[in-house]
Amino acid sequence: MSSGNDCRPQTFTKPALSEKEAAELVDRVFGLKVSWLRPLPSYDDQNFHVRVSGSSKGAECADEYVLKITNSEDSREPDLIRVQTQAMMFLSAEGFPSATPYLTKDGSIMSLESGDTGNKKHMVRLLTYLPGTPVAKIATNAQILYEIGKLAASLDKVLAEKFHHPSVKSLHRGQFIWNLANVPLLEQYIDALGQNKYRAVVEQVIEQFKGKVIPKLSSFRACINHGDLNDHNILVDSSSASLENPQYRVSGILDFSDMSYGYYVFEVAIAIMYMMIESSDPLGVGGHVLAGFESVVPLTAEERGALFLLVSGRFAQSLVIAAHTALLYPENKEYLMITAKSGWKHLMTMFEMGQEAVEKKWFETAQAYTHRAPA
């Protein structure tokens, strides 16, 4: 349910390069000598944290990178990977803490390379390494939740207003399972839940989503979504020495592989859901994230009215797809289901409280910010 556990219900070949092969790849494709590397967690791609020693391209070389080797299925969509990478470069130029690619020896932002198995091909990129601590590893407070909401809105707004690229149409991913508009597609994977109270709630989410959200999509304001601002994809560092009340700033935005055309309200719903996962006060999270988001992009009444079901829909997506993929790959079940326990608890609590009570809590918290600065 976070980046380490979300996975696409598709047939793919995950790359399986050894550390030696990865180091040779960095040398051959990018012309950099590796001093050390270590694997980074990823489900369907293969990532390495790489430190290099000097560069044939001169002094502009950074010390540390992430070598990203994309799975064979996604590597068949070069336009999509290209536009995601260009978006990262654009955001970095706009002042967002986003990684940028180190160019290959022939000046490209990525390279299609032969894989380690059969005739599989994998897209390879070398991205700048971003320092910081994942939000999942800190005790979140109102201040950082507000900043994350503000970040989500600012990112979508600048992409919608200023990002142009010849391949941007590839972000219209009609059947992409992680686009929030596609919650009804979960019906084809729901058998993975068996017959229990959890399945009943997910079926309720899907039916309400079809009846109350889908008909209103045309009234929502469209934009490009990052689509996965979860607690592992946002890095922070502390901007204060106070241990009792630390002040955080976002130091990195990771993983643009779920980018797609969507709506502003999708991004804030996704951020709320993921910030709830490890929180000691999960139902209190939404108001702070919403306040930060609305400081940049205020939601319309119709968008606000869909927020409860959109957050619930993202919970359903993560829980159903994790269960489905655990059946396909039982050896990874423990890894896939690591956050499912808290996820189910939060979703069940939301439905037990009901939409009106949950929204009241969120909206009252957000309203309080109009009378004061964020904590």
Tab-separated table of N, CA and C in Angstrom, residues 24-25 33 86 106 159 180 182 196 207 275 281 294 316:
chain	number	residue	atom	x	y	z
A	24	GLU	N	28.740	-2.884	-14.168
A	24	GLU	CA	29.214	-2.901	-15.559
A	24	GLU	C	28.280	-2.111	-16.462
A	25	LEU	N	26.974	-2.179	-16.172
A	25	LEU	CA	25.981	-1.431	-16.946
A	25	LEU	C	26.203	0.077	-16.792
A	33	LYS	N	32.467	5.092	-13.364
A	33	LYS	CA	33.065	3.992	-12.609
A	33	LYS	C	32.405	3.917	-11.233
A	86	GLN	N	10.942	13.516	-18.394
A	86	GLN	CA	10.948	14.940	-18.738
A	86	GLN	C	10.179	15.760	-17.700
A	106	ASP	N	25.738	8.560	-25.174
A	106	ASP	CA	25.319	9.162	-26.450
A	106	ASP	C	24.346	10.323	-26.253
A	159	LEU	N	2.361	21.472	-13.361
A	159	LEU	CA	2.315	20.540	-14.490
A	159	LEU	C	1.157	20.888	-15.427
A	180	LEU	N	-7.326	6.817	-10.161
A	180	LEU	CA	-8.476	6.725	-9.258
A	180	LEU	C	-9.805	6.606	-9.993
A	182	ASN	N	-10.442	4.589	-12.100
A	182	ASN	CA	-10.626	3.184	-12.465
A	182	ASN	C	-10.924	2.266	-11.285
A	196	ASN	N	-15.713	-12.277	2.907
A	196	ASN	CA	-15.592	-11.821	4.293
A	196	ASN	C	-16.079	-10.377	4.396
A	207	GLU	N	-19.528	0.191	-5.598
A	207	GLU	CA	-20.883	0.559	-6.009
A	207	GLU	C	-21.158	2.038	-5.772
A	275	MET	N	-1.019	9.177	3.898
A	275	MET	CA	-0.570	9.756	5.159
A	275	MET	C	-1.318	9.143	6.359
A	281	ASP	N	-3.121	9.015	14.547
A	281	ASP	CA	-4.471	9.619	14.510
A	281	ASP	C	-4.928	9.667	13.049
A	294	GLU	N	-5.554	23.150	-0.234
A	294	GLU	CA	-6.461	24.242	-0.589
A	294	GLU	C	-5.814	25.618	-0.438
A	316	ALA	N	-9.197	0.864	-1.322
A	316	ALA	CA	-9.665	-0.344	-1.995
A	316	ALA	C	-8.681	-0.784	-3.081
